[in-house]
Amino acid sequence: MNKSCWKFDEEDKALYIDWEEDTQDEQSSKVFSCWDRIPDILLEQIFSYLSIRERYYASLVCRSWYRAFKLQNVWSTFTLGDTTLTRGKFNYYSGWQYVLDHIRTSTCLNKVGKNFRNLVFEPMLNFYNLYEFMNMISWYTERQGSDNTSVAGVGVNIRRLKFTFPCNMANRNDPDRIRLFGTGGKLLEALKRLMRNLKNLRSLELIDLMLDSKEALHLMDDICENCTQTLSKLILINTTRYYCPLLHVGVFLNLNVLVISPQNLHEDVIELLGHTKLEHLHILQNQYSPKDMTVKLPKRASWIKMRSNNPYIKVHFEIESHKSSDVLLPIDLFEHSDVPCHSIVIDNPNTQILPSWIITHGSFFDSTIRIYAFKGITRYYLHKNFSKRLDEALVQFCKMCPNLHTLMIRDKISTSTILEIVSTAKFLRCLYVRRNVVLKRCDGDWLKVSCWTPEHYQWIKKNSRSYDDTEREVSKILGYRWHMLSEKEFRKQKINLHI
């Protein structure tokens, strides 16, 4: 009788197949690979890229891969999604649904739960699965093997917790529509219970919780009690929907990176941060952040006091949105000119940048700013006329900011402007431009607005005729092989703000 088995195809449908056994001569003539002899350090890296189901299938290959399935670094990052550790259950009103399989989850935590280092909760629409999993992790952490159903070590080694709430409940087929709802109730209680039990956290990320002010005031009480000296990175993006200062962020003495939304800042918060070891303060605004005039940054006096107590702190302003109305952070440039602004990053491809904004930023943050970036692929019309482009404003910005290190340009500029930028910004080391929107020309308007020497004009005129000549000259000035980026490269480019 031929051997047979069940197999799953690409659509996860079960197929019943059979196969014929090889003869002894055929088996002796076969040449097998040495994949079962891969070192553990490589197997851990390979398995870490696979999903839980793919890891299970890979563990069935051989004994070596079965042993690698339980290695520590394979499970260092555990990500919970809508279908993670679930089973199908039929509902008469909603049809088939994915519900958390408690037996499978319990087996997972017993076997590999002690290897978790990073616990990530993706935006989930099945709140029941999210609630149940957080309670199970908390239960294992509290028990620590005190009974026959739990094991010791679960949750003890978790160093990073990331929780993202799907606050936008609008129709997924209509991305421009936004309907905001905040977390709360039993789900918030489960999250606070989990944070209370994770006493060795180094990094905490809470994104888009949209809490009420009363709930937000006591959100981090347990974290402050357990991780006052251990927490080094804290991300609080849209913890509340409306203005509500969070004084908890100022009690973490060894905090190195803080990412917070403008509606959660206050003069007292800034003063407290001045007495910590904080190095990077990111003020981030995304498409769900409030845009009304009631949200303003703390006043000038608090920033001056913070700089006197902590002269090494660097402030980063960031925008992440796709709405054309979301342009700038709530900065009153006359009131906040003493902010130690280290970088400004705007990722809003639907909003056209005006030259006046660039000149204003350069005027008020000229001595501190080092990174200036406009990310994303533009979705508006780009003029070819020199007077309607940003070339002159960008060169003027480089003249006003002598410490500029990184510049990212998404709008249309010419090759002559690129050469002028790198020759003006003496400390510029990273320049990102889109090749598809770069004009191959030497703009004659530069002679009207700049005082170029004949030698400088001839140098730009000669090397702006082709992309290769421009890239060669820029490479000489920057000190490495530089090239213009394709659309894919520009879209995936990541900027290091901590320089």
mmCIF file of C-alpha atoms in Angstrom, residues 13-260:
data_model
loop_
_atom_site.group_PDB
_atom_site.id
_atom_site.type_symbol
_atom_site.label_atom_id
_atom_site.label_comp_id
_atom_site.label_asym_id
_atom_site.label_seq_id
_atom_site.Cartn_x
_atom_site.Cartn_y
_atom_site.Cartn_z
ATOM 1 C CA LYS A 13 -7.220 23.991 1.677
ATOM 2 C CA ALA A 14 -6.531 20.415 2.739
ATOM 3 C CA LEU A 15 -5.493 17.957 0.002
ATOM 4 C CA TYR A 16 -5.116 14.192 0.370
ATOM 5 C CA ILE A 17 -2.085 12.949 -1.550
ATOM 6 C CA ASP A 18 -0.105 9.740 -1.779
ATOM 7 C CA TRP A 19 3.352 8.912 -3.085
ATOM 8 C CA GLU A 20 5.406 5.896 -4.060
ATOM 9 C CA GLU A 21 8.377 4.786 -2.003
ATOM 10 C CA ASP A 22 11.816 4.923 -3.594
ATOM 11 C CA THR A 23 13.752 1.708 -4.068
ATOM 12 C CA GLN A 24 17.036 1.092 -2.210
ATOM 13 C CA ASP A 25 19.069 1.877 -5.342
ATOM 14 C CA GLU A 26 17.279 5.202 -5.808
ATOM 15 C CA GLN A 27 17.764 6.146 -2.158
ATOM 16 C CA SER A 28 21.497 5.352 -2.251
ATOM 17 C CA SER A 29 21.988 7.467 -5.386
ATOM 18 C CA LYS A 30 20.288 10.540 -3.959
ATOM 19 C CA VAL A 31 22.427 13.505 -2.868
ATOM 20 C CA PHE A 32 21.078 15.364 0.142
ATOM 21 C CA SER A 33 21.861 18.959 1.131
ATOM 22 C CA CYS A 34 23.347 20.051 4.457
ATOM 23 C CA TRP A 35 20.579 22.400 5.559
ATOM 24 C CA ASP A 36 20.185 20.400 8.772
ATOM 25 C CA ARG A 37 23.734 21.372 9.761
ATOM 26 C CA ILE A 38 23.208 25.145 9.750
ATOM 27 C CA PRO A 39 24.606 26.770 12.916
ATOM 28 C CA ASP A 40 22.091 27.765 15.549
ATOM 29 C CA ILE A 41 22.910 31.452 15.231
ATOM 30 C CA LEU A 42 21.811 31.377 11.571
ATOM 31 C CA LEU A 43 18.760 29.214 12.262
ATOM 32 C CA GLU A 44 17.600 31.696 14.903
ATOM 33 C CA GLN A 45 17.872 34.521 12.419
ATOM 34 C CA ILE A 46 15.986 32.598 9.721
ATOM 35 C CA PHE A 47 13.192 31.440 12.030
ATOM 36 C CA SER A 48 12.706 34.952 13.439
ATOM 37 C CA TYR A 49 11.488 36.146 10.005
ATOM 38 C CA LEU A 50 8.766 33.460 9.809
ATOM 39 C CA SER A 51 5.229 33.562 11.111
ATOM 40 C CA ILE A 52 4.139 31.128 13.818
ATOM 41 C CA ARG A 53 2.565 28.774 11.288
ATOM 42 C CA GLU A 54 5.654 28.888 9.043
ATOM 43 C CA ARG A 55 7.899 28.169 12.024
ATOM 44 C CA TYR A 56 5.804 25.128 12.843
ATOM 45 C CA TYR A 57 6.030 23.815 9.269
ATOM 46 C CA ALA A 58 9.801 24.386 9.250
ATOM 47 C CA SER A 59 10.177 22.477 12.519
ATOM 48 C CA LEU A 60 8.799 19.354 10.785
ATOM 49 C CA VAL A 61 11.720 19.201 8.344
ATOM 50 C CA CYS A 62 14.296 17.500 10.564
ATOM 51 C CA ARG A 63 15.383 17.097 14.171
ATOM 52 C CA SER A 64 17.807 19.990 13.946
ATOM 53 C CA TRP A 65 15.102 22.382 12.799
ATOM 54 C CA TYR A 66 12.704 20.999 15.407
ATOM 55 C CA ARG A 67 15.246 21.911 18.086
ATOM 56 C CA ALA A 68 15.724 25.352 16.510
ATOM 57 C CA PHE A 69 11.981 25.972 16.800
ATOM 58 C CA LYS A 70 12.399 26.472 20.568
ATOM 59 C CA LEU A 71 15.590 28.538 20.525
ATOM 60 C CA GLN A 72 15.515 31.730 22.539
ATOM 61 C CA ASN A 73 16.080 34.375 19.840
ATOM 62 C CA VAL A 74 13.441 32.820 17.574
ATOM 63 C CA TRP A 75 10.749 34.027 19.992
ATOM 64 C CA SER A 76 12.396 37.237 21.178
ATOM 65 C CA THR A 77 9.672 39.267 19.407
ATOM 66 C CA PHE A 78 6.063 38.105 19.675
ATOM 67 C CA THR A 79 3.480 39.996 17.617
ATOM 68 C CA LEU A 80 -0.227 39.503 18.234
ATOM 69 C CA GLY A 81 -2.597 40.051 15.317
ATOM 70 C CA ASP A 82 -6.248 39.347 14.635
ATOM 71 C CA THR A 83 -5.573 35.731 13.600
ATOM 72 C CA THR A 84 -2.674 34.847 15.908
ATOM 73 C CA LEU A 85 -3.305 31.689 17.984
ATOM 74 C CA THR A 86 -6.950 31.585 16.923
ATOM 75 C CA ARG A 87 -9.411 28.988 15.681
ATOM 76 C CA GLY A 88 -12.500 29.227 13.504
ATOM 77 C CA LYS A 89 -15.892 29.468 15.177
ATOM 78 C CA PHE A 90 -19.213 29.732 13.358
ATOM 79 C CA ASN A 91 -21.632 32.452 14.406
ATOM 80 C CA TYR A 92 -25.194 32.396 13.060
ATOM 81 C CA TYR A 93 -25.225 36.184 12.643
ATOM 82 C CA SER A 94 -21.641 36.915 11.521
ATOM 83 C CA GLY A 95 -20.569 33.624 9.944
ATOM 84 C CA TRP A 96 -17.099 32.214 10.604
ATOM 85 C CA GLN A 97 -14.983 34.211 13.040
ATOM 86 C CA TYR A 98 -11.492 33.879 14.486
ATOM 87 C CA VAL A 99 -11.550 33.470 18.267
ATOM 88 C CA LEU A 100 -8.570 33.025 20.559
ATOM 89 C CA ASP A 101 -7.766 29.364 21.153
ATOM 90 C CA HIS A 102 -7.004 29.225 24.875
ATOM 91 C CA ILE A 103 -5.480 25.752 24.726
ATOM 92 C CA ARG A 104 -3.148 26.720 21.883
ATOM 93 C CA THR A 105 -2.258 29.988 23.619
ATOM 94 C CA SER A 106 -1.574 28.203 26.900
ATOM 95 C CA THR A 107 0.677 25.693 25.126
ATOM 96 C CA CYS A 108 2.558 28.513 23.417
ATOM 97 C CA LEU A 109 3.170 30.366 26.679
ATOM 98 C CA ASN A 110 4.238 27.187 28.474
ATOM 99 C CA LYS A 111 6.732 26.224 25.783
ATOM 100 C CA VAL A 112 8.244 29.516 24.576
ATOM 101 C CA GLY A 113 6.654 32.280 26.678
ATOM 102 C CA LYS A 114 9.782 32.719 28.788
ATOM 103 C CA ASN A 115 11.723 33.679 25.618
ATOM 104 C CA PHE A 116 9.598 36.765 24.894
ATOM 105 C CA ARG A 117 11.648 39.986 24.926
ATOM 106 C CA ASN A 118 9.467 42.248 22.779
ATOM 107 C CA LEU A 119 5.675 42.095 23.027
ATOM 108 C CA VAL A 120 3.890 43.881 20.171
ATOM 109 C CA PHE A 121 0.126 44.354 19.826
ATOM 110 C CA GLU A 122 -0.860 45.346 16.300
ATOM 111 C CA PRO A 123 -4.066 47.339 15.667
ATOM 112 C CA MET A 124 -6.698 44.638 16.205
ATOM 113 C CA LEU A 125 -10.414 44.843 15.503
ATOM 114 C CA ASN A 126 -11.192 41.731 17.555
ATOM 115 C CA PHE A 127 -11.135 43.292 21.022
ATOM 116 C CA TYR A 128 -12.150 40.042 22.698
ATOM 117 C CA ASN A 129 -9.010 38.232 21.497
ATOM 118 C CA LEU A 130 -6.863 41.182 22.580
ATOM 119 C CA TYR A 131 -8.493 41.319 26.014
ATOM 120 C CA GLU A 132 -8.185 37.580 26.607
ATOM 121 C CA PHE A 133 -4.531 37.381 25.521
ATOM 122 C CA MET A 134 -3.457 40.281 27.750
ATOM 123 C CA ASN A 135 -5.204 38.666 30.714
ATOM 124 C CA MET A 136 -3.514 35.322 30.016
ATOM 125 C CA ILE A 137 -0.065 36.931 29.893
ATOM 126 C CA SER A 138 -0.824 38.745 33.158
ATOM 127 C CA TRP A 139 -2.059 35.558 34.781
ATOM 128 C CA TYR A 140 1.104 33.658 33.855
ATOM 129 C CA THR A 141 3.254 36.538 35.074
ATOM 130 C CA GLU A 142 1.462 36.648 38.419
ATOM 131 C CA ARG A 143 1.516 32.866 38.968
ATOM 132 C CA GLN A 144 5.138 32.184 37.941
ATOM 133 C CA GLY A 145 4.746 28.391 38.185
ATOM 134 C CA SER A 146 3.016 28.361 41.560
ATOM 135 C CA ASP A 147 0.524 25.750 40.273
ATOM 136 C CA ASN A 148 0.502 22.869 37.790
ATOM 137 C CA THR A 149 -0.959 24.900 34.928
ATOM 138 C CA SER A 150 1.677 27.654 34.652
ATOM 139 C CA VAL A 151 5.442 27.862 34.222
ATOM 140 C CA ALA A 152 7.965 30.255 35.686
ATOM 141 C CA GLY A 153 9.639 32.925 33.567
ATOM 142 C CA VAL A 154 6.725 34.126 31.419
ATOM 143 C CA GLY A 155 6.801 37.919 31.237
ATOM 144 C CA VAL A 156 9.903 38.299 33.372
ATOM 145 C CA ASN A 157 12.214 38.906 30.418
ATOM 146 C CA ILE A 158 9.952 41.264 28.449
ATOM 147 C CA ARG A 159 11.868 44.488 27.861
ATOM 148 C CA ARG A 160 9.635 46.211 25.284
ATOM 149 C CA LEU A 161 5.874 46.598 25.102
ATOM 150 C CA LYS A 162 4.163 48.198 22.096
ATOM 151 C CA PHE A 163 0.394 48.667 22.088
ATOM 152 C CA THR A 164 -1.397 50.324 19.147
ATOM 153 C CA PHE A 165 -5.126 50.912 19.373
ATOM 154 C CA PRO A 166 -7.172 51.085 16.123
ATOM 155 C CA CYS A 167 -8.801 54.404 16.993
ATOM 156 C CA ASN A 168 -10.129 55.032 13.458
ATOM 157 C CA MET A 169 -13.360 53.078 13.155
ATOM 158 C CA ALA A 170 -14.341 54.490 9.775
ATOM 159 C CA ASN A 171 -14.918 52.320 6.728
ATOM 160 C CA ARG A 172 -11.586 50.817 5.657
ATOM 161 C CA ASN A 173 -12.485 51.394 2.010
ATOM 162 C CA ASP A 174 -12.662 55.160 2.619
ATOM 163 C CA PRO A 175 -9.232 56.200 3.942
ATOM 164 C CA ASP A 176 -10.042 59.931 3.937
ATOM 165 C CA ARG A 177 -12.863 59.533 6.423
ATOM 166 C CA ILE A 178 -11.968 59.456 10.118
ATOM 167 C CA ARG A 179 -14.155 58.360 13.023
ATOM 168 C CA LEU A 180 -12.179 58.394 16.248
ATOM 169 C CA PHE A 181 -12.949 56.210 19.249
ATOM 170 C CA GLY A 182 -10.751 55.761 22.299
ATOM 171 C CA THR A 183 -10.015 52.695 24.345
ATOM 172 C CA GLY A 184 -11.303 52.262 27.870
ATOM 173 C CA GLY A 185 -13.357 49.993 30.094
ATOM 174 C CA LYS A 186 -12.271 46.364 30.461
ATOM 175 C CA LEU A 187 -9.716 46.672 27.660
ATOM 176 C CA LEU A 188 -7.942 49.525 29.430
ATOM 177 C CA GLU A 189 -8.025 47.599 32.704
ATOM 178 C CA ALA A 190 -6.375 44.605 31.013
ATOM 179 C CA LEU A 191 -3.670 46.859 29.557
ATOM 180 C CA LYS A 192 -2.963 48.474 32.937
ATOM 181 C CA ARG A 193 -2.826 45.041 34.566
ATOM 182 C CA LEU A 194 -0.320 43.882 31.970
ATOM 183 C CA MET A 195 1.878 46.963 32.428
ATOM 184 C CA ARG A 196 1.752 46.476 36.195
ATOM 185 C CA ASN A 197 3.115 42.939 35.873
ATOM 186 C CA LEU A 198 5.943 43.779 33.425
ATOM 187 C CA LYS A 199 8.455 45.115 35.937
ATOM 188 C CA ASN A 200 11.581 44.979 33.767
ATOM 189 C CA LEU A 201 10.503 47.195 30.879
ATOM 190 C CA ARG A 202 13.092 49.281 29.062
ATOM 191 C CA SER A 203 10.809 50.550 26.285
ATOM 192 C CA LEU A 204 7.088 51.352 26.401
ATOM 193 C CA GLU A 205 5.031 52.447 23.366
ATOM 194 C CA LEU A 206 1.368 53.421 23.688
ATOM 195 C CA ILE A 207 -0.069 54.697 20.409
ATOM 196 C CA ASP A 208 -3.492 56.247 19.669
ATOM 197 C CA LEU A 209 -5.216 55.301 22.922
ATOM 198 C CA MET A 210 -7.412 58.453 22.759
ATOM 199 C CA LEU A 211 -8.310 58.311 26.453
ATOM 200 C CA ASP A 212 -10.445 60.680 28.461
ATOM 201 C CA SER A 213 -8.525 63.045 30.718
ATOM 202 C CA LYS A 214 -9.656 61.289 33.917
ATOM 203 C CA GLU A 215 -8.456 57.902 32.666
ATOM 204 C CA ALA A 216 -5.152 59.248 31.349
ATOM 205 C CA LEU A 217 -4.178 60.818 34.679
ATOM 206 C CA HIS A 218 -3.783 57.368 36.273
ATOM 207 C CA LEU A 219 -2.678 55.388 33.217
ATOM 208 C CA MET A 220 0.997 55.158 34.159
ATOM 209 C CA ASP A 221 0.845 54.987 37.956
ATOM 210 C CA ASP A 222 2.107 51.403 38.056
ATOM 211 C CA ILE A 223 4.816 52.038 35.440
ATOM 212 C CA CYS A 224 6.136 54.929 37.511
ATOM 213 C CA GLU A 225 6.291 52.660 40.549
ATOM 214 C CA ASN A 226 8.087 49.775 38.815
ATOM 215 C CA CYS A 227 10.262 51.374 36.116
ATOM 216 C CA THR A 228 11.322 54.771 37.440
ATOM 217 C CA GLN A 229 15.024 53.981 37.009
ATOM 218 C CA THR A 230 14.929 51.348 34.265
ATOM 219 C CA LEU A 231 12.781 52.859 31.486
ATOM 220 C CA SER A 232 14.938 54.391 28.740
ATOM 221 C CA LYS A 233 12.431 54.880 25.893
ATOM 222 C CA LEU A 234 8.850 56.089 26.187
ATOM 223 C CA ILE A 235 6.447 56.688 23.278
ATOM 224 C CA LEU A 236 3.084 58.284 24.038
ATOM 225 C CA ILE A 237 1.332 59.255 20.801
ATOM 226 C CA ASN A 238 -2.203 60.596 21.197
ATOM 227 C CA THR A 239 -2.637 59.181 24.670
ATOM 228 C CA THR A 240 -5.559 61.590 24.992
ATOM 229 C CA ARG A 241 -7.797 63.053 22.334
ATOM 230 C CA TYR A 242 -7.884 66.505 23.902
ATOM 231 C CA TYR A 243 -5.466 68.655 25.864
ATOM 232 C CA CYS A 244 -4.264 66.872 29.011
ATOM 233 C CA PRO A 245 -0.733 67.292 30.491
ATOM 234 C CA LEU A 246 0.977 64.029 31.502
ATOM 235 C CA LEU A 247 3.324 64.704 34.414
ATOM 236 C CA HIS A 248 4.321 61.026 34.642
ATOM 237 C CA VAL A 249 6.894 61.416 31.859
ATOM 238 C CA GLY A 250 9.072 63.569 34.096
ATOM 239 C CA VAL A 251 9.682 60.957 36.820
ATOM 240 C CA PHE A 252 11.763 58.515 34.755
ATOM 241 C CA LEU A 253 15.264 59.521 35.775
ATOM 242 C CA ASN A 254 17.173 57.563 33.117
ATOM 243 C CA LEU A 255 14.847 58.254 30.208
ATOM 244 C CA ASN A 256 16.804 58.745 26.989
ATOM 245 C CA VAL A 257 14.108 59.067 24.282
ATOM 246 C CA LEU A 258 10.625 60.509 24.714
ATOM 247 C CA VAL A 259 8.054 60.689 21.904
ATOM 248 C CA ILE A 260 4.936 62.613 22.867
#
